[in-house]
Coordinates of C-alpha atoms in Angstrom, one line a residue:
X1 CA 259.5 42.2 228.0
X2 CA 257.5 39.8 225.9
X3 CA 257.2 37.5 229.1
X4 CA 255.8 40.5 231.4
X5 CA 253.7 41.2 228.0
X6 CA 252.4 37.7 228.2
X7 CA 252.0 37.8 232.1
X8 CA 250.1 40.6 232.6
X9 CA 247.2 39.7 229.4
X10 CA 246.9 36.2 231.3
X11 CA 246.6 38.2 234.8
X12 CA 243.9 40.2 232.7
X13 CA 241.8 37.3 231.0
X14 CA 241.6 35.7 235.2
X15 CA 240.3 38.7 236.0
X16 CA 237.7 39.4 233.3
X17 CA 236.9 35.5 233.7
X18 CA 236.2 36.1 237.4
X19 CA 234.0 38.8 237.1
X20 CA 231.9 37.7 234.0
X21 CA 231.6 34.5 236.3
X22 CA 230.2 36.2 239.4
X23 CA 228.0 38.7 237.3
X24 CA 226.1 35.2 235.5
X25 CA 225.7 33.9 239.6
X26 CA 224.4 37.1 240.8
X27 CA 222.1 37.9 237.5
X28 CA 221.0 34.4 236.5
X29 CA 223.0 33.9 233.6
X30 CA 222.4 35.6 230.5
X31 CA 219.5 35.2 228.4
X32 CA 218.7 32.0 226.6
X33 CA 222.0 30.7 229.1
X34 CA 220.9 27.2 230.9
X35 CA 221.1 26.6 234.7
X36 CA 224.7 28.4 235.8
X37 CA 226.7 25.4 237.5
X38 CA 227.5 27.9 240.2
X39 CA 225.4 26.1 243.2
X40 CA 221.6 25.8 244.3
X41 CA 221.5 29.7 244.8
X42 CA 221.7 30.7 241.3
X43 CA 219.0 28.4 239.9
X44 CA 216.3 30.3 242.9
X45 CA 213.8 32.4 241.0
X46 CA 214.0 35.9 241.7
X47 CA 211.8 37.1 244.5
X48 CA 211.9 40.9 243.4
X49 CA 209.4 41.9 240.6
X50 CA 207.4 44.7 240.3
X51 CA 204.4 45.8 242.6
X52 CA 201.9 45.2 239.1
X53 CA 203.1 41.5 238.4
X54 CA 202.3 40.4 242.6
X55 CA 199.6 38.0 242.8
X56 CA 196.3 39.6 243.7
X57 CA 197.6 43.5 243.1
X58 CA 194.8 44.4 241.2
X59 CA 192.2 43.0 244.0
X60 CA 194.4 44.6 246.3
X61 CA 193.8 48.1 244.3
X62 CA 189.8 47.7 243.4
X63 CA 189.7 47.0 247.7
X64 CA 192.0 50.4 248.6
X65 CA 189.2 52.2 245.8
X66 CA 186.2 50.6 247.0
X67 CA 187.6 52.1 250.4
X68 CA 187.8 55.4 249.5
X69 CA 184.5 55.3 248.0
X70 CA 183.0 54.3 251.3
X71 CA 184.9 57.0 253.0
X72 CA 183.7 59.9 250.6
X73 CA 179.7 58.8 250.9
X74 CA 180.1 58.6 254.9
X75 CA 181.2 62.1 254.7
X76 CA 178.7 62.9 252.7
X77 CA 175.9 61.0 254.6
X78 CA 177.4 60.7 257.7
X79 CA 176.3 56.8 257.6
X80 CA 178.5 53.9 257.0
X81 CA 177.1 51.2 255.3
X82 CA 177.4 47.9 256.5
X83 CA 175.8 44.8 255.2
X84 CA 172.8 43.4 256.4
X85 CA 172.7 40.6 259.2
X86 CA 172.1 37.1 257.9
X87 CA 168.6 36.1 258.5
X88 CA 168.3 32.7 260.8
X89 CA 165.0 30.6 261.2
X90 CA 164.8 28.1 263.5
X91 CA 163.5 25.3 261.2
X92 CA 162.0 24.7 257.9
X93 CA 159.9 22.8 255.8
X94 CA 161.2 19.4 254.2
X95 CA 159.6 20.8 250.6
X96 CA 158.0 23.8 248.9
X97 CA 154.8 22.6 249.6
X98 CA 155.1 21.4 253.1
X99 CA 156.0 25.5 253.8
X100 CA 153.6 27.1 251.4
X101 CA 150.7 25.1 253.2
X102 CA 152.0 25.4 256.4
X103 CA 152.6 28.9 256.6
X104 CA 149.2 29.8 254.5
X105 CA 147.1 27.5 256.9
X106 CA 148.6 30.1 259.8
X107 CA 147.9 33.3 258.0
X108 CA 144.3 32.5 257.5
X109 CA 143.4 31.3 260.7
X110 CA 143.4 34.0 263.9
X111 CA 141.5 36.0 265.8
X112 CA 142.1 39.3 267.3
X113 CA 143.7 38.2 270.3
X114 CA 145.8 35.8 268.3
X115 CA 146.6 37.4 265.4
X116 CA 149.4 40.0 266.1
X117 CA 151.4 37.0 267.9
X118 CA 150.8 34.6 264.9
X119 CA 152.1 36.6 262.9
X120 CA 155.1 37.2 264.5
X121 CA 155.6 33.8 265.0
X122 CA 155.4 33.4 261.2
X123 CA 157.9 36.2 260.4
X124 CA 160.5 34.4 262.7
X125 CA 160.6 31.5 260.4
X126 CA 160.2 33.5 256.9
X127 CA 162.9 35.8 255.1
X128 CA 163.0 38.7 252.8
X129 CA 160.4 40.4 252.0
X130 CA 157.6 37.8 253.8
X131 CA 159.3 38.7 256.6
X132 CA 159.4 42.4 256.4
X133 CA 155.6 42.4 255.7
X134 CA 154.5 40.1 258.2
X135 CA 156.7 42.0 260.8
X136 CA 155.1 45.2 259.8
X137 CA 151.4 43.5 259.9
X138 CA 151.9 42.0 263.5
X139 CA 152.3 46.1 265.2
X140 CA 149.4 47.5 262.5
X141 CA 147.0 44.8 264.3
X142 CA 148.1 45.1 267.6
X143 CA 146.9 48.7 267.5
X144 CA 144.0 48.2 265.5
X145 CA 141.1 49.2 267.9
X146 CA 138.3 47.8 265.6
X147 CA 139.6 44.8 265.2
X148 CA 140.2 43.9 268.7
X149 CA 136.7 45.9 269.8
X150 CA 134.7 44.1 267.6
X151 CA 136.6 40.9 268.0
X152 CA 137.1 39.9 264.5
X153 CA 138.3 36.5 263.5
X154 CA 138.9 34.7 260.5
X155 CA 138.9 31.0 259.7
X156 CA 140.2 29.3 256.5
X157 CA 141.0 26.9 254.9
X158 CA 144.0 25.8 251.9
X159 CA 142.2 24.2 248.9
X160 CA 144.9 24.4 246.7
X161 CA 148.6 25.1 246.3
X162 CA 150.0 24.6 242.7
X163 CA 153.5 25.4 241.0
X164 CA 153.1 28.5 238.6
X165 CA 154.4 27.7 235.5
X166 CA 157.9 29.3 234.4
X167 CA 158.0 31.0 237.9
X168 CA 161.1 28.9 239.9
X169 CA 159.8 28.8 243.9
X170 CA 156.6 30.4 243.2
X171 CA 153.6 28.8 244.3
X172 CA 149.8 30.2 244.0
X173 CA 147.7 29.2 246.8
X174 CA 143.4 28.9 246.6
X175 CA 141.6 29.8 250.4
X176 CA 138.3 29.2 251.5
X177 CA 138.0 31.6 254.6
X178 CA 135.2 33.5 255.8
X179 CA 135.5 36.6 258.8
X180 CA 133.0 36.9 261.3
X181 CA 132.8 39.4 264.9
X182 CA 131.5 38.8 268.0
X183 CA 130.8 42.1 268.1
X184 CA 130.6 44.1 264.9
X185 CA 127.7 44.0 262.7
X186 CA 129.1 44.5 259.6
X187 CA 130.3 41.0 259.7
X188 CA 127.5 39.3 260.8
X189 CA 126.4 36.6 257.8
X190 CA 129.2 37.2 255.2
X191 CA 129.6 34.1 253.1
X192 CA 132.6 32.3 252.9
X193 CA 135.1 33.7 250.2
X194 CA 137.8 32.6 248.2
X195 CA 141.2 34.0 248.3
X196 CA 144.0 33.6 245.8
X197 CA 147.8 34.3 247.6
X198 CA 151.1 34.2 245.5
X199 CA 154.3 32.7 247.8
X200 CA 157.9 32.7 247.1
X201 CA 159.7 29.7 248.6
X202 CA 163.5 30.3 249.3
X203 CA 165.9 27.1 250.9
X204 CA 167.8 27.8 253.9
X205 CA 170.6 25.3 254.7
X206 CA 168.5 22.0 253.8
X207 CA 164.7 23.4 254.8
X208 CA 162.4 25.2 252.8
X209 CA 160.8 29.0 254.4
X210 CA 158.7 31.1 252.5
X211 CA 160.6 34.2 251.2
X212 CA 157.6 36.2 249.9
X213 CA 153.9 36.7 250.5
X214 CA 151.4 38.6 248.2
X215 CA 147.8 38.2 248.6
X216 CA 146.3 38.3 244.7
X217 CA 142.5 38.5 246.0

């Protein structure tokens, strides 16, 4: 009886052995335990863990909100947004200056049958907001009747182009340019003036464009 005793407790303590042994391959071991002897499988990390912990989750959730956003204001405006095109321009300046004098020694020189397409020719190689204006400025003065009747023109030119001080890009420019018509009285023997312009520089790939425009006087 003792021997059957004896038998079945060592039958028992191979059993518990063998499951304790194939829970610590399947789990990892138990804490603190080092690598299980087991084989290469049991030292693999564990590729399950929770949705929160995954690498890039969180952008994953601001991108599915930042959806619905945009689907609630479309069906409220009936507009998707989209983002603006990238602006190209054919070529550039090699510095500020070289653009802030080329571009101002165009604007101030034209003539009514010159000036709509000058313009347009200088928004094509502008950006932002010099852009925008010159764009709108090139279909004011193509249907300006006086200006073509009287066959205004203006001649200028740049004096001065300086750095303003604490202003990164910005650049004043000083023009001596005087308007006269062929035929409108109004201009006949009007002095030369002097005009002071504000331009904001912006670098595109390695060349310099103006990005901004704004005549001071």
């Amino acid at each position: 009886m003792s021997r059957r005793r004896h038998a079945f407790a060592l039958a028992l303590a191979l059993l518990l052995a063998a499951g304790l042994s194939e829970c610590a391959v399947l789990g990892g071991g138990a804490p603190g335990a080092g690598p299980s002897s087991a084989g290469p499988s049991s030292a693999r990390p564990s590729s399950a863990r929770p949705s929160s912990a995954r690498p890039g989750a969180g952008s994953v959730s601001a991108a599915r909100r930042a959806a619905a956003r945009t689907v609630a204001r479309a069906d409220r405006t009936h507009e998707v947004p989209t983002p603006a095109p990238r602006e190209r321009v054919p070529n550039g300046w090699a510095t500020p200056e070289q653009a802030v004098r080329a571009f101002a020694a165009a604007y101030v020189n034209w003539t009514a049958a010159t000036v709509s397409a000058r313009l347009q020719a200088l928004a094509r190689r502008s950006v932002g907001q010099a852009r925008a204006t010159l764009e709108l400025q090139a279909r004011e003065v193509a249907a300006d009747r006086e200006l073509h009747r009287g066959q205004i023109a203006n001649a200028g030119t740049v004096e001065a182009v300086g750095a303003l001080s604490g202003s990164p890009h910005q650049y004043a420019v000083v023009t001596r340019e005087h308007t006269s018509a062929a035929d409108d009285a109004a201009y006949r023997g009007l002095a030369p003036e002097w005009h002071v312009s504000v331009a904001t520089v912006t670098l595109v790939g390695r060349r310099w464009v103006l990005s901004g425009w704004q005549p001071e006087s």
